[in-house]
Coordinates of C-alpha atoms in Angstrom, one line a residue:
Chain N
M504 CA -27.1 0.4 -13.7
T505 CA -23.9 2.3 -14.6
V506 CA -24.1 4.1 -11.3
L507 CA -24.8 0.8 -9.4
I508 CA -21.9 -1.1 -11.0
S509 CA -19.5 1.8 -10.7
G510 CA -20.5 2.6 -7.1
A511 CA -20.2 -1.0 -5.9
S512 CA -16.9 -1.6 -7.5
L513 CA -15.4 1.8 -6.6
F514 CA -16.3 1.1 -3.0
L515 CA -14.8 -2.4 -3.0
G516 CA -11.9 -1.4 -5.1
T517 CA -11.0 1.5 -2.9
I518 CA -10.9 -0.7 0.2
L519 CA -8.9 -3.4 -1.5
G520 CA -6.6 -0.9 -3.1
F521 CA -5.9 0.9 0.2
L522 CA -5.1 -2.4 1.9
L523 CA -2.7 -3.5 -0.9
G524 CA -1.2 -0.1 -1.0
M525 CA -0.5 -0.1 2.7
V526 CA 1.0 -3.6 2.6
R527 CA 3.1 -2.6 -0.4
S528 CA 4.5 0.5 1.2
R529 CA 6.0 -1.7 3.9
K530 CA 8.4 -3.0 1.3
N531 CA 8.2 -6.6 2.4
R532 CA 10.6 -8.5 0.2
L533 CA 8.3 -11.5 -0.3
V534 CA 4.9 -9.8 -0.8
N535 CA 6.1 -6.8 -2.7
P536 CA 7.1 -8.5 -6.0
L537 CA 3.8 -10.4 -5.9
I538 CA 1.7 -7.2 -5.6
G539 CA 4.0 -5.5 -8.2
F540 CA 3.4 -8.3 -10.6
F541 CA -0.4 -8.1 -10.0
V542 CA -0.4 -4.4 -10.7
D543 CA 1.7 -4.8 -13.8
V544 CA -0.6 -7.5 -15.2
M545 CA -3.7 -5.4 -14.5
R546 CA -2.1 -2.3 -16.1
G547 CA -0.7 -4.2 -19.0
T548 CA -3.8 -5.9 -20.3
P549 CA -6.9 -4.2 -21.7
F550 CA -9.8 -4.1 -19.4
I551 CA -12.0 -5.8 -21.9
V552 CA -9.7 -8.9 -21.9
Q553 CA -9.9 -9.0 -18.1
V554 CA -13.7 -8.9 -18.3
F555 CA -13.7 -11.8 -20.7
I556 CA -11.3 -13.8 -18.5
V557 CA -13.5 -13.3 -15.5
F558 CA -16.7 -14.0 -17.4
F559 CA -15.7 -16.9 -19.6
I560 CA -12.9 -18.6 -17.7
L561 CA -14.1 -18.7 -14.1
P562 CA -17.0 -20.9 -15.1
E563 CA -14.4 -23.5 -16.2
F564 CA -13.3 -23.7 -12.6
G565 CA -16.9 -24.2 -11.5
V566 CA -17.5 -20.6 -10.5
E567 CA -20.7 -19.5 -12.3
L568 CA -21.1 -15.7 -12.2
E569 CA -23.9 -13.6 -13.4
A570 CA -22.9 -10.9 -15.8
F571 CA -23.4 -8.2 -13.2
T572 CA -21.3 -10.0 -10.6
A573 CA -18.6 -10.7 -13.1
A574 CA -18.6 -7.0 -14.1
V575 CA -18.3 -5.8 -10.5
L576 CA -15.6 -8.4 -9.8
A577 CA -13.5 -7.4 -12.8
M578 CA -13.8 -3.7 -12.1
T579 CA -13.0 -4.2 -8.4
I580 CA -9.8 -6.1 -9.2
M581 CA -8.7 -3.7 -11.8
G582 CA -9.5 -0.7 -9.7
S583 CA -7.7 -2.0 -6.7
A584 CA -4.5 -2.4 -8.8
F585 CA -4.6 1.3 -9.9
I586 CA -5.6 2.5 -6.5
C587 CA -2.9 0.5 -4.9
E588 CA -0.3 2.4 -7.0
I589 CA -1.8 5.7 -6.0
V590 CA -1.9 4.8 -2.3
T591 CA 1.7 3.5 -2.3
A592 CA 3.0 6.6 -3.9
G593 CA 1.1 8.7 -1.4
I594 CA 2.5 6.8 1.6
L595 CA 6.0 6.9 0.3
A596 CA 5.7 10.7 -0.2
V597 CA 5.4 11.1 3.6
P598 CA 8.9 11.8 5.0
K599 CA 10.7 8.9 6.7
G600 CA 11.1 10.9 9.9
Q601 CA 7.4 10.7 10.5
W602 CA 7.6 6.9 10.7
E603 CA 10.6 7.1 12.9
A604 CA 9.1 9.7 15.2
S605 CA 5.8 7.9 15.5
S606 CA 7.4 4.5 16.2
S607 CA 9.6 6.0 18.9
S608 CA 6.5 7.6 20.4
G609 CA 5.4 4.0 21.0
L610 CA 2.7 3.7 18.5
N611 CA 2.2 0.3 16.9
I612 CA 2.1 -0.1 13.1
L613 CA -1.6 0.3 12.8
Q614 CA -1.7 3.4 15.0
Q615 CA 1.2 4.8 13.0
L616 CA -0.7 4.4 9.8
R617 CA -4.0 5.6 11.1
L618 CA -2.9 8.5 13.2
V619 CA 0.3 9.8 11.6
I620 CA 0.9 8.5 8.1
M621 CA -2.4 8.3 6.4
P622 CA -3.7 11.8 7.3
Q623 CA -0.6 13.2 5.6
A624 CA -0.6 10.8 2.7
M625 CA -4.3 11.6 1.9
K626 CA -3.2 14.9 0.6
T627 CA -1.1 13.3 -2.1
I628 CA -3.6 10.5 -2.6
L629 CA -6.9 12.3 -3.0
P630 CA -6.6 14.2 -6.4
P631 CA -5.3 11.2 -8.4
L632 CA -7.8 9.0 -6.6
V633 CA -10.8 11.1 -7.8
G634 CA -9.2 11.1 -11.3
Q635 CA -9.0 7.3 -11.1
Y636 CA -12.7 7.2 -10.2
V637 CA -13.5 9.0 -13.4
L638 CA -11.4 6.5 -15.4
L639 CA -13.2 3.6 -13.7
I640 CA -16.7 5.1 -14.3
K641 CA -15.7 5.4 -18.0
D642 CA -14.3 1.9 -18.0
S643 CA -17.7 0.6 -16.8
S644 CA -18.9 1.1 -20.3
V645 CA -16.8 -1.8 -21.4
V646 CA -18.8 -4.3 -19.4
S647 CA -21.6 -3.9 -22.0
A648 CA -19.5 -6.4 -23.9
I649 CA -20.7 -9.2 -21.7
G650 CA -24.3 -8.1 -21.9
V651 CA -24.7 -6.0 -18.7
V652 CA -27.4 -3.5 -19.5
E653 CA -25.8 -0.3 -18.5
L654 CA -25.7 3.1 -20.2
T655 CA -23.6 2.2 -23.2
R656 CA -25.6 -1.0 -23.8
V657 CA -28.8 0.9 -23.7
G658 CA -27.5 3.2 -26.4
W659 CA -26.5 0.2 -28.4
L660 CA -29.9 -1.5 -28.0
T661 CA -31.6 1.7 -29.0
V662 CA -29.5 2.3 -32.1
V663 CA -30.3 -1.2 -33.3
R664 CA -33.9 -0.3 -33.3
I665 CA -33.9 3.3 -34.5
P666 CA -31.0 4.2 -36.7
E667 CA -30.2 7.6 -35.2
G668 CA -26.6 6.9 -34.2
L669 CA -25.5 10.5 -33.8
M670 CA -28.4 11.4 -31.6
V671 CA -28.4 8.3 -29.4
F672 CA -24.8 8.3 -28.6
S673 CA -24.7 12.1 -28.1
L674 CA -27.2 11.5 -25.4
V675 CA -25.3 8.6 -23.9
A676 CA -22.1 10.7 -24.0
A677 CA -23.9 13.7 -22.4
L678 CA -25.0 11.4 -19.5
Y679 CA -21.5 10.2 -18.9
F680 CA -20.3 13.8 -19.2
A681 CA -22.8 14.8 -16.5
I682 CA -21.2 12.2 -14.1
S683 CA -17.5 12.6 -15.1
Y684 CA -17.0 16.3 -15.6
P685 CA -17.9 17.4 -12.1
L686 CA -15.5 14.7 -10.7
I687 CA -12.7 16.0 -13.0
R688 CA -13.4 19.5 -11.7
I689 CA -13.3 18.2 -8.1
S690 CA -10.0 16.4 -8.8
N691 CA -8.5 19.6 -10.3
S692 CA -9.6 21.8 -7.4
L693 CA -8.4 19.3 -4.8
E694 CA -5.1 19.3 -6.5
R695 CA -4.9 23.0 -6.4
K696 CA -6.1 23.2 -2.8
L697 CA -3.9 20.5 -1.4
T698 CA -0.6 21.6 -2.9
V699 CA -0.8 25.2 -1.7
N700 CA 2.0 24.6 0.8
R701 CA 4.5 23.7 -2.0
V702 CA 6.8 26.5 -2.9
S703 CA 5.9 27.6 -6.4
L704 CA 8.7 28.5 -8.8
Chain Y
M633 CA -4.8 -25.5 -13.4
L634 CA -3.1 -26.1 -16.7
E635 CA -4.4 -29.7 -17.2
F636 CA -7.2 -28.5 -19.4
F637 CA -5.0 -26.2 -21.3
N638 CA -4.8 -27.2 -24.9
Y639 CA -1.6 -25.8 -26.4
R640 CA -2.1 -27.4 -29.7
T641 CA -5.2 -25.3 -30.4
I642 CA -3.2 -22.2 -29.7
W643 CA -0.6 -23.3 -32.2
E644 CA -3.3 -24.1 -34.7
Y645 CA -4.7 -20.7 -34.3
M646 CA -1.3 -18.9 -34.4
P647 CA -2.0 -17.3 -37.8
L648 CA -5.1 -15.7 -36.4
F649 CA -3.2 -14.4 -33.4
E650 CA -0.5 -13.1 -35.7
E651 CA -3.1 -11.2 -37.8
G652 CA -4.6 -9.8 -34.6
L653 CA -1.2 -8.7 -33.3
R654 CA -0.3 -7.2 -36.6
N655 CA -3.5 -5.2 -36.7
T656 CA -3.1 -4.1 -33.1
F657 CA 0.4 -2.8 -34.0
L658 CA -0.8 -1.1 -37.1
I659 CA -3.8 0.5 -35.5
S660 CA -1.8 1.6 -32.4
I661 CA 1.1 3.1 -34.4
V662 CA -1.0 4.9 -37.0
S663 CA -3.4 6.3 -34.4
L664 CA -0.6 7.3 -32.1
F665 CA 1.0 9.2 -35.0
L666 CA -2.2 10.9 -36.0
A667 CA -3.0 11.6 -32.3
L668 CA 0.3 13.3 -31.9
I669 CA -0.6 15.7 -34.7
V670 CA -4.1 16.3 -33.3
G671 CA -2.7 16.7 -29.8
V672 CA -0.1 19.3 -30.8
L673 CA -2.6 21.2 -32.8
A674 CA -5.2 21.1 -30.0
C675 CA -2.5 22.2 -27.5
A676 CA -1.5 25.1 -29.7
A677 CA -5.1 26.1 -29.9
R678 CA -5.5 25.7 -26.1
L679 CA -2.5 28.1 -25.5
S680 CA -3.4 30.6 -28.2
N681 CA -4.3 34.1 -27.5
W682 CA -7.4 33.9 -29.6
R683 CA -10.4 33.3 -27.4
G684 CA -12.6 31.4 -29.8
L685 CA -9.9 28.9 -30.7
R686 CA -9.2 28.4 -27.0
A687 CA -12.8 27.7 -26.2
V688 CA -13.2 25.2 -29.1
S689 CA -10.1 23.3 -27.9
I690 CA -11.2 23.3 -24.3
A691 CA -14.6 21.9 -25.3
Y692 CA -12.9 19.2 -27.4
I693 CA -10.5 18.2 -24.7
E694 CA -13.0 18.2 -21.8
S695 CA -15.7 16.3 -23.7
I696 CA -13.3 13.6 -24.8
R697 CA -11.9 13.3 -21.3
S698 CA -15.2 12.9 -19.6
T699 CA -16.9 10.3 -21.9
P700 CA -15.8 6.7 -22.4
L701 CA -13.9 5.7 -25.4
L702 CA -16.4 3.0 -26.2
V703 CA -19.1 5.6 -26.5
Q704 CA -16.9 7.6 -28.8
I705 CA -16.3 4.6 -30.9
Y706 CA -20.0 3.8 -31.2
F707 CA -20.7 7.5 -31.8
L708 CA -18.5 7.4 -34.9
Y709 CA -19.5 3.8 -35.9
F710 CA -23.2 4.4 -35.8
G711 CA -23.1 8.1 -36.3
L712 CA -21.1 8.5 -39.5
P713 CA -23.4 6.4 -41.6
T714 CA -26.4 8.6 -40.6
L715 CA -24.4 11.5 -42.0
G716 CA -23.9 9.5 -45.2
I717 CA -20.2 8.7 -44.6
R718 CA -19.4 5.1 -45.0
I719 CA -15.8 4.0 -44.2
P720 CA -14.5 0.6 -43.1
E721 CA -14.6 -0.3 -39.4
I722 CA -10.8 -0.2 -39.1
Q723 CA -10.7 3.4 -40.2
T724 CA -13.6 4.3 -37.9
G725 CA -11.6 2.8 -35.1
I726 CA -8.4 4.6 -36.0
L727 CA -10.4 7.9 -36.2
A728 CA -11.9 7.3 -32.7
L729 CA -8.5 6.4 -31.2
M730 CA -7.0 9.4 -32.9
F731 CA -9.5 11.9 -31.4
N732 CA -9.4 10.2 -28.0
S733 CA -5.7 10.1 -27.6
G734 CA -5.3 13.5 -29.2
A735 CA -7.1 15.1 -26.3
Y736 CA -4.9 13.4 -23.7
I737 CA -1.8 14.2 -25.7
A738 CA -2.8 17.8 -25.9
E739 CA -2.9 17.9 -22.1
I740 CA 0.5 16.1 -21.8
V741 CA 2.1 18.6 -24.3
R742 CA 0.6 21.5 -22.4
A743 CA 2.0 20.2 -19.1
G744 CA 5.4 19.9 -20.8
I745 CA 5.3 23.5 -22.2
T746 CA 4.0 25.1 -19.0
S747 CA 6.6 23.2 -17.0
V748 CA 9.2 25.6 -18.4
P749 CA 9.6 28.3 -15.7
N750 CA 8.2 31.7 -16.7
G751 CA 11.5 33.5 -15.8
Q752 CA 13.2 31.7 -18.8
I753 CA 10.6 32.9 -21.2
E754 CA 10.9 36.4 -19.8
A755 CA 14.7 36.1 -20.1
G756 CA 14.2 35.1 -23.7
I757 CA 12.0 38.0 -24.5
S758 CA 14.5 40.5 -23.0
S759 CA 17.3 38.9 -24.9
G760 CA 15.4 39.9 -28.0
L761 CA 14.4 36.4 -29.2
S762 CA 11.3 36.2 -31.3
Y763 CA 8.4 33.9 -30.5
F764 CA 9.6 31.1 -32.7
Q765 CA 13.2 31.5 -31.5
R766 CA 12.0 31.2 -27.9
M767 CA 10.0 28.1 -28.8
R768 CA 12.9 26.6 -30.7
F769 CA 15.8 27.4 -28.4
I770 CA 14.3 27.7 -24.9
I771 CA 10.9 26.0 -24.5
L772 CA 10.9 22.9 -26.8
P773 CA 14.3 21.5 -25.8
Q774 CA 13.2 21.4 -22.2
A775 CA 9.6 20.5 -22.9
V776 CA 10.3 17.5 -25.1
G777 CA 12.2 15.7 -22.4
V778 CA 9.4 16.1 -19.9
T779 CA 6.8 15.1 -22.4
V780 CA 8.3 11.8 -23.7
P781 CA 7.7 9.6 -20.6
P782 CA 4.0 10.4 -20.2
L783 CA 3.6 10.1 -24.0
L784 CA 4.9 6.5 -23.7
G785 CA 2.4 6.0 -21.0
Q786 CA -0.3 7.2 -23.4
A787 CA 1.1 4.8 -26.0
I788 CA 0.5 2.0 -23.4
T789 CA -3.1 3.2 -22.9
L790 CA -3.6 3.4 -26.7
V791 CA -2.5 -0.2 -27.2
K792 CA -4.9 -1.3 -24.5
D793 CA -7.7 1.0 -25.9
S794 CA -7.3 -0.5 -29.3
A795 CA -8.8 -3.7 -27.7
L796 CA -12.1 -1.9 -27.7
L797 CA -12.2 -1.9 -31.5
S798 CA -13.1 -5.6 -31.1
M799 CA -16.5 -4.3 -30.3
I800 CA -17.0 -3.0 -33.8
S801 CA -15.5 -6.2 -35.2
V802 CA -12.1 -5.0 -36.2
V803 CA -9.9 -8.1 -36.2
E804 CA -7.3 -7.2 -33.7
L805 CA -5.7 -9.1 -30.9
T806 CA -8.8 -9.3 -28.6
R807 CA -11.1 -10.1 -31.5
S808 CA -8.9 -13.0 -32.5
G809 CA -9.4 -14.3 -29.0
Q810 CA -13.1 -13.9 -29.3
I811 CA -13.1 -15.7 -32.7
L812 CA -11.2 -18.7 -31.1
T813 CA -13.6 -18.7 -28.2
S814 CA -16.7 -18.8 -30.5
E815 CA -15.3 -21.4 -32.9
R816 CA -13.8 -23.9 -30.4
F817 CA -15.2 -22.6 -27.1
M818 CA -11.8 -22.5 -25.5
P819 CA -11.9 -19.1 -23.7
A820 CA -9.0 -19.9 -21.4
E821 CA -6.6 -20.7 -24.2
A822 CA -7.8 -17.7 -26.2
F823 CA -7.8 -15.0 -23.6
F824 CA -4.7 -16.0 -21.6
T825 CA -2.8 -16.0 -24.9
V826 CA -4.2 -12.6 -25.8
A827 CA -3.4 -11.2 -22.3
L828 CA 0.2 -12.6 -22.6
L829 CA 0.7 -10.9 -25.9
Y830 CA -0.6 -7.6 -24.5
L831 CA 1.7 -8.0 -21.5
V832 CA 4.7 -8.4 -23.8
I833 CA 3.9 -5.1 -25.5
Y834 CA 3.3 -3.4 -22.1
F835 CA 6.6 -4.5 -20.6
F836 CA 8.5 -3.3 -23.6
L837 CA 6.8 0.1 -23.5
K838 CA 7.2 0.3 -19.7
Y839 CA 10.9 -0.4 -20.0
L840 CA 11.2 2.3 -22.7
S841 CA 9.3 4.7 -20.5
G842 CA 11.6 4.0 -17.5
W843 CA 14.7 4.4 -19.6
S844 CA 13.4 7.7 -21.0
Q845 CA 12.6 9.0 -17.6
K846 CA 16.2 8.5 -16.6
K847 CA 17.7 9.8 -19.8
L848 CA 15.6 12.6 -21.0
I849 CA 14.4 14.7 -18.0
F850 CA 17.0 17.3 -17.1
R851 CA 16.2 18.8 -13.8
E852 CA 18.2 20.8 -11.3
T853 CA 17.6 19.4 -7.8

């Protein structure tokens, strides 16, 4: 369940985040403050509060969600905000000359992004993106609060029955560790590999 | 959208929110302070020449970083009693936040210290400065400036993380929202107010962090 929730929302969040990030990097005066505000709100409130808002308040507008859908929705929205930041930073790190050169070569904006800008921006984006995935997988533990039976919830349910807190949660922690630690290592090695061309001091 | 919004209930429950806010502040500040100590110690162990100490510190940092905070909180909350240690929820929470943030702060401090170029340390050694003099006069003055902005970022994370203590029924901001929800079933009023209060703290810390980035980082271009 943890894998399912994380997988679904990482996938959706990445798509949404990339779209937002690309739009934001255009520096449109109208859209940018909106996205900026969205990102600030997502970063400024605890994830658990966001989960409660999605789960308890959307029904008041007539949108009834199952716990699982609500969890995926909340994680997608939050993830997209953080990924948007990363993507924006990555795109802005590409030198301006690249934009100018590609537009004077007659590429339209989508071609510019796809063929020239993004391949270079990916170098800056990838390491923090993988790091962000780790954070999101860990945040998926929070949705146990609305009763989604994922890894943490299973631990909680077990501990209610057999009072072996140390053992149960060591096991839960070990399972999370098995998912997260390889990702952290990947993120670190990507960072080392992709910044080779920078002059070291 | 706001036609169903009952402001009067929010006012009625203001004392509860105040208590929650006070506890959030208290928990965040105490655990940030303790986490700083843990972090600096862990970082010192991480950078020490003694291999055993280094291994312990790496194990601590990596295991904290790759498990969710909620699991760590539950680990202490359900685990300590099996060891025969009974402490109030709020202290369990502070303990969990302390160990959690401590690991991240250790990494931040390490990044700060290693950001000082090696040549300066070598220059210090050849000028005959002792280890402590080098720390005091060369490394720390430069490292502290680099460390403060990410530390404020960690403070933001810590405030948000303290929301998870609501899961072990510590009455902080999020919990007061839950209480209002369960007593009156007014989740919108409850959680929008809670979110707003968190946002106020966030924008304040973000402003501080931006300010410190401008003021404190000395860097040749």
